[in-house]
Amino acid sequence: MPFRRKPIFPAAGFALLTGLASATLVAAQPAAPPLAVPPQEAAPKSTEVTMPPASAATLPAPDTVAPAAPVAAAPAAPPKPVAPARRARYDVAVIEALDKVTAESLRFEAAVGRPVRYKSLVFTVKACERSAPDEAVDDSIAYLTIDSQPRPEPGMPALAPRQAFKGWMYASSPGLHPLEHPVYDAWLITCRAAAPVNPSVVSPAPAPAPPAR
């Protein structure tokens, strides 16, 4: 049988030698230069000044402004009352009288301030007027007095008159303030102006003659 020579170093020793050789090769390589680090710029210094917190006692009091007193508004002037339109006054009253016994009636005119007799009644008109344009009802109103005074007998003294009516009469409402008499009745018809006097006739002036040529 041929003779085989055994290795001098075992397997473990060979592995150790291999590791040492690798370490020697790594240590013999030059070291890599360090990476150049750019110099860091200096951070700018802050100019902000930090003040210590002030206590509530050292804070200045805010300006206090007193509220302005409310200005009293001037009272509005009351609207000026509109004067009512005045009634138109007339100088003649038209009256109608009735004799209840004979059923005889008569319409007559009585001028303001002038007594007018109808049988045993004497009418005296104090005022006669028509309603104003702003009134709801177009009416005639007369203030008069009516005296009862029979005609005197021949040779006998006249009897004293006795007032039978005094006040306003309304043409549109004869029963509003009527004459209360056992024999006669009377009411207002209307108020009117007295008839004007006819003006004198004036002859027209002659026309001027045409100029001569």
mmCIF file of C-alpha atoms in Angstrom:
data_model
loop_
_atom_site.group_PDB
_atom_site.id
_atom_site.type_symbol
_atom_site.label_atom_id
_atom_site.label_comp_id
_atom_site.label_asym_id
_atom_site.label_seq_id
_atom_site.Cartn_x
_atom_site.Cartn_y
_atom_site.Cartn_z
ATOM 1 C CA MET A 1 0.000 0.000 0.000
ATOM 2 C CA PRO A 2 1.522 3.292 -1.000
ATOM 3 C CA PHE A 3 2.366 5.794 1.697
ATOM 4 C CA ARG A 4 0.307 9.083 1.848
ATOM 5 C CA ARG A 5 1.779 12.085 3.521
ATOM 6 C CA LYS A 6 -0.543 13.788 5.982
ATOM 7 C CA PRO A 7 -0.768 17.534 5.882
ATOM 8 C CA ILE A 8 1.236 19.357 8.474
ATOM 9 C CA PHE A 9 -1.583 21.846 9.497
ATOM 10 C CA PRO A 10 -5.021 20.723 10.226
ATOM 11 C CA ALA A 11 -8.129 22.365 8.576
ATOM 12 C CA ALA A 12 -8.701 24.633 11.531
ATOM 13 C CA GLY A 13 -5.211 25.977 11.387
ATOM 14 C CA PHE A 14 -5.540 26.703 7.709
ATOM 15 C CA ALA A 15 -8.651 28.713 8.233
ATOM 16 C CA LEU A 16 -6.915 30.773 10.906
ATOM 17 C CA LEU A 17 -4.021 31.528 8.594
ATOM 18 C CA THR A 18 -6.374 32.594 5.854
ATOM 19 C CA GLY A 19 -8.146 35.026 8.167
ATOM 20 C CA LEU A 20 -4.865 36.576 9.309
ATOM 21 C CA ALA A 21 -3.740 37.084 5.755
ATOM 22 C CA SER A 22 -6.994 38.888 4.875
ATOM 23 C CA ALA A 23 -6.671 41.148 7.890
ATOM 24 C CA THR A 24 -3.077 41.991 6.930
ATOM 25 C CA LEU A 25 -4.184 42.955 3.416
ATOM 26 C CA VAL A 26 -6.982 45.157 4.717
ATOM 27 C CA ALA A 27 -4.670 46.904 7.180
ATOM 28 C CA ALA A 28 -2.065 47.535 4.502
ATOM 29 C CA GLN A 29 -4.548 49.540 2.264
ATOM 30 C CA PRO A 30 -4.317 53.315 2.705
ATOM 31 C CA ALA A 31 -7.220 54.871 4.563
ATOM 32 C CA ALA A 32 -9.742 56.942 2.501
ATOM 33 C CA PRO A 33 -9.475 60.663 3.032
ATOM 34 C CA PRO A 34 -12.261 62.119 5.172
ATOM 35 C CA LEU A 35 -15.145 63.745 3.335
ATOM 36 C CA ALA A 36 -14.873 67.478 3.172
ATOM 37 C CA VAL A 37 -17.729 69.009 5.170
ATOM 38 C CA PRO A 38 -18.638 72.539 3.985
ATOM 39 C CA PRO A 39 -18.355 75.027 6.724
ATOM 40 C CA GLN A 40 -21.752 75.860 8.179
ATOM 41 C CA GLU A 41 -22.829 79.452 7.864
ATOM 42 C CA ALA A 42 -23.246 81.191 11.103
ATOM 43 C CA ALA A 43 -26.875 81.674 11.928
ATOM 44 C CA PRO A 44 -27.790 85.342 11.948
ATOM 45 C CA LYS A 45 -28.229 86.719 15.323
ATOM 46 C CA SER A 46 -31.802 87.643 16.139
ATOM 47 C CA THR A 47 -32.428 91.310 16.837
ATOM 48 C CA GLU A 48 -35.641 90.565 18.680
ATOM 49 C CA VAL A 49 -35.476 91.664 22.222
ATOM 50 C CA THR A 50 -37.463 89.585 24.597
ATOM 51 C CA MET A 51 -39.046 91.654 27.321
ATOM 52 C CA PRO A 52 -39.906 90.072 30.580
ATOM 53 C CA PRO A 53 -43.646 89.686 31.093
ATOM 54 C CA ALA A 54 -45.073 92.628 32.940
ATOM 55 C CA SER A 55 -47.286 91.983 35.867
ATOM 56 C CA ALA A 56 -50.856 93.083 35.873
ATOM 57 C CA ALA A 57 -50.018 95.765 38.434
ATOM 58 C CA THR A 58 -47.529 97.507 36.119
ATOM 59 C CA LEU A 59 -49.720 97.571 33.000
ATOM 60 C CA PRO A 60 -50.996 101.087 32.187
ATOM 61 C CA ALA A 61 -54.704 101.562 32.592
ATOM 62 C CA PRO A 62 -56.551 101.962 29.285
ATOM 63 C CA ASP A 63 -57.986 105.357 28.491
ATOM 64 C CA THR A 64 -61.551 105.453 29.698
ATOM 65 C CA VAL A 65 -63.948 107.736 27.840
ATOM 66 C CA ALA A 66 -67.155 108.640 29.600
ATOM 67 C CA PRO A 67 -70.205 107.886 27.448
ATOM 68 C CA ALA A 68 -71.675 111.011 25.923
ATOM 69 C CA ALA A 69 -74.937 112.108 27.400
ATOM 70 C CA PRO A 70 -77.849 111.501 25.018
ATOM 71 C CA VAL A 71 -78.845 114.670 23.236
ATOM 72 C CA ALA A 72 -82.496 115.345 23.733
ATOM 73 C CA ALA A 73 -84.220 115.674 20.395
ATOM 74 C CA ALA A 74 -85.960 118.964 19.866
ATOM 75 C CA PRO A 75 -89.717 118.480 20.109
ATOM 76 C CA ALA A 76 -91.334 118.514 16.715
ATOM 77 C CA ALA A 77 -93.476 121.521 16.087
ATOM 78 C CA PRO A 78 -97.151 120.554 16.149
ATOM 79 C CA PRO A 79 -98.817 120.766 12.768
ATOM 80 C CA LYS A 80 -100.519 124.048 12.203
ATOM 81 C CA PRO A 81 -104.278 123.481 12.336
ATOM 82 C CA VAL A 82 -106.053 124.206 9.130
ATOM 83 C CA ALA A 83 -108.645 126.906 9.604
ATOM 84 C CA PRO A 84 -112.086 125.662 8.582
ATOM 85 C CA ALA A 85 -113.710 127.358 5.655
ATOM 86 C CA ARG A 86 -116.162 130.053 6.626
ATOM 87 C CA ARG A 87 -119.789 129.883 5.711
ATOM 88 C CA ALA A 88 -121.078 132.301 3.120
ATOM 89 C CA ARG A 89 -123.536 134.777 4.568
ATOM 90 C CA TYR A 90 -126.566 136.162 2.745
ATOM 91 C CA ASP A 91 -128.926 138.989 3.439
ATOM 92 C CA VAL A 92 -132.296 137.411 2.555
ATOM 93 C CA ALA A 93 -134.031 134.347 4.014
ATOM 94 C CA VAL A 94 -136.811 132.570 2.145
ATOM 95 C CA ILE A 95 -139.419 131.268 4.629
ATOM 96 C CA GLU A 96 -142.617 129.295 4.221
ATOM 97 C CA ALA A 97 -145.427 129.584 6.766
ATOM 98 C CA LEU A 98 -148.531 127.445 7.219
ATOM 99 C CA ASP A 99 -151.882 128.177 8.878
ATOM 100 C CA LYS A 100 -152.932 124.835 10.366
ATOM 101 C CA VAL A 101 -156.575 125.925 10.727
ATOM 102 C CA THR A 102 -157.197 127.070 7.162
ATOM 103 C CA ALA A 103 -154.389 124.987 5.540
ATOM 104 C CA GLU A 104 -153.186 128.173 3.901
ATOM 105 C CA SER A 105 -149.456 128.451 3.214
ATOM 106 C CA LEU A 106 -147.367 131.369 2.088
ATOM 107 C CA ARG A 107 -143.741 131.638 0.940
ATOM 108 C CA PHE A 108 -142.147 135.000 1.535
ATOM 109 C CA GLU A 109 -138.762 136.678 1.875
ATOM 110 C CA ALA A 110 -137.398 138.324 5.004
ATOM 111 C CA ALA A 111 -134.364 140.583 4.785
ATOM 112 C CA VAL A 112 -131.843 140.314 7.600
ATOM 113 C CA GLY A 113 -132.679 142.756 10.389
ATOM 114 C CA ARG A 114 -136.135 143.740 9.029
ATOM 115 C CA PRO A 115 -139.254 142.332 10.771
ATOM 116 C CA VAL A 116 -141.852 140.735 8.490
ATOM 117 C CA ARG A 117 -145.438 139.972 9.585
ATOM 118 C CA TYR A 118 -147.413 136.891 8.620
ATOM 119 C CA LYS A 119 -150.913 137.144 10.167
ATOM 120 C CA SER A 120 -150.217 137.242 13.912
ATOM 121 C CA LEU A 121 -146.549 136.197 13.653
ATOM 122 C CA VAL A 122 -143.601 138.587 13.278
ATOM 123 C CA PHE A 123 -140.403 137.106 11.793
ATOM 124 C CA THR A 124 -137.048 138.814 12.409
ATOM 125 C CA VAL A 125 -134.035 137.198 10.711
ATOM 126 C CA LYS A 126 -130.733 137.812 12.532
ATOM 127 C CA ALA A 127 -128.429 135.846 10.177
ATOM 128 C CA CYS A 128 -128.747 133.637 7.124
ATOM 129 C CA GLU A 129 -125.874 131.576 5.727
ATOM 130 C CA ARG A 130 -125.011 128.592 3.562
ATOM 131 C CA SER A 131 -122.806 125.663 4.573
ATOM 132 C CA ALA A 132 -119.081 125.856 3.767
ATOM 133 C CA PRO A 133 -117.549 123.814 0.912
ATOM 134 C CA ASP A 134 -115.827 121.447 3.370
ATOM 135 C CA GLU A 135 -119.099 120.504 5.119
ATOM 136 C CA ALA A 136 -120.729 117.206 4.273
ATOM 137 C CA VAL A 137 -124.234 118.603 3.662
ATOM 138 C CA ASP A 138 -125.092 121.573 1.483
ATOM 139 C CA ASP A 139 -127.585 123.390 3.673
ATOM 140 C CA SER A 140 -129.047 126.769 4.485
ATOM 141 C CA ILE A 141 -129.170 127.895 8.112
ATOM 142 C CA ALA A 142 -130.931 130.952 9.522
ATOM 143 C CA TYR A 143 -131.019 132.410 13.009
ATOM 144 C CA LEU A 144 -134.323 134.163 13.666
ATOM 145 C CA THR A 145 -136.878 135.083 16.238
ATOM 146 C CA ILE A 146 -140.628 134.671 15.820
ATOM 147 C CA ASP A 147 -142.953 136.726 18.012
ATOM 148 C CA SER A 148 -146.673 136.127 18.376
ATOM 149 C CA GLN A 149 -148.474 139.477 18.297
ATOM 150 C CA PRO A 150 -152.051 139.746 16.987
ATOM 151 C CA ARG A 151 -152.952 142.813 15.027
ATOM 152 C CA PRO A 152 -154.417 145.521 17.233
ATOM 153 C CA GLU A 153 -158.135 146.198 16.962
ATOM 154 C CA PRO A 154 -159.143 149.646 15.802
ATOM 155 C CA GLY A 155 -159.051 152.004 18.702
ATOM 156 C CA MET A 156 -157.364 149.428 20.954
ATOM 157 C CA PRO A 157 -153.721 149.435 22.127
ATOM 158 C CA ALA A 158 -151.376 146.844 20.655
ATOM 159 C CA LEU A 159 -150.729 143.810 22.759
ATOM 160 C CA ALA A 160 -147.230 143.039 23.953
ATOM 161 C CA PRO A 161 -145.450 140.498 21.735
ATOM 162 C CA ARG A 162 -144.820 137.003 23.069
ATOM 163 C CA GLN A 163 -141.796 135.117 21.811
ATOM 164 C CA ALA A 164 -142.770 131.887 20.083
ATOM 165 C CA PHE A 165 -139.402 130.843 18.655
ATOM 166 C CA LYS A 166 -135.710 131.782 18.905
ATOM 167 C CA GLY A 167 -132.825 129.871 17.422
ATOM 168 C CA TRP A 168 -131.444 128.259 14.269
ATOM 169 C CA MET A 169 -133.568 126.737 11.541
ATOM 170 C CA TYR A 170 -132.124 124.243 9.044
ATOM 171 C CA ALA A 171 -133.537 124.013 5.542
ATOM 172 C CA SER A 172 -132.526 120.347 5.154
ATOM 173 C CA SER A 173 -134.048 119.327 8.522
ATOM 174 C CA PRO A 174 -137.240 121.268 9.255
ATOM 175 C CA GLY A 175 -138.088 119.009 12.198
ATOM 176 C CA LEU A 176 -134.710 119.496 13.941
ATOM 177 C CA HIS A 177 -135.639 122.796 15.603
ATOM 178 C CA PRO A 178 -139.226 123.520 14.610
ATOM 179 C CA LEU A 179 -141.634 126.263 15.539
ATOM 180 C CA GLU A 180 -144.024 125.008 18.221
ATOM 181 C CA HIS A 181 -147.282 126.932 17.857
ATOM 182 C CA PRO A 182 -150.901 125.702 18.119
ATOM 183 C CA VAL A 183 -152.041 127.523 14.974
ATOM 184 C CA TYR A 184 -149.018 128.222 12.755
ATOM 185 C CA ASP A 185 -146.010 126.383 11.425
ATOM 186 C CA ALA A 186 -142.977 127.816 9.632
ATOM 187 C CA TRP A 187 -139.676 126.546 8.200
ATOM 188 C CA LEU A 188 -136.690 127.833 6.269
ATOM 189 C CA ILE A 189 -136.420 127.252 2.519
ATOM 190 C CA THR A 190 -133.060 128.815 1.617
ATOM 191 C CA CYS A 191 -130.778 131.817 1.945
ATOM 192 C CA ARG A 192 -129.946 134.062 -0.969
ATOM 193 C CA ALA A 193 -128.434 137.389 -1.794
ATOM 194 C CA ALA A 194 -130.619 140.384 -2.375
ATOM 195 C CA ALA A 195 -131.348 141.190 -5.996
ATOM 196 C CA PRO A 196 -128.705 143.609 -7.249
ATOM 197 C CA VAL A 197 -129.693 147.019 -8.490
ATOM 198 C CA ASN A 198 -129.788 147.198 -12.273
ATOM 199 C CA PRO A 199 -126.757 149.182 -13.430
ATOM 200 C CA SER A 200 -127.429 152.281 -15.493
ATOM 201 C CA VAL A 201 -127.107 151.798 -19.203
ATOM 202 C CA VAL A 202 -123.991 153.498 -20.495
ATOM 203 C CA SER A 203 -123.807 154.245 -24.208
ATOM 204 C CA PRO A 204 -120.660 152.869 -25.782
ATOM 205 C CA ALA A 205 -118.012 155.368 -26.799
ATOM 206 C CA PRO A 206 -117.879 156.081 -30.557
ATOM 207 C CA ALA A 207 -115.224 154.248 -32.466
ATOM 208 C CA PRO A 208 -112.275 156.398 -33.515
ATOM 209 C CA ALA A 209 -112.352 157.581 -37.145
ATOM 210 C CA PRO A 210 -109.882 155.963 -39.499
ATOM 211 C CA PRO A 211 -106.865 158.093 -40.276
ATOM 212 C CA ALA A 212 -107.074 160.202 -43.458
ATOM 213 C CA ARG A 213 -104.951 159.101 -46.340
#
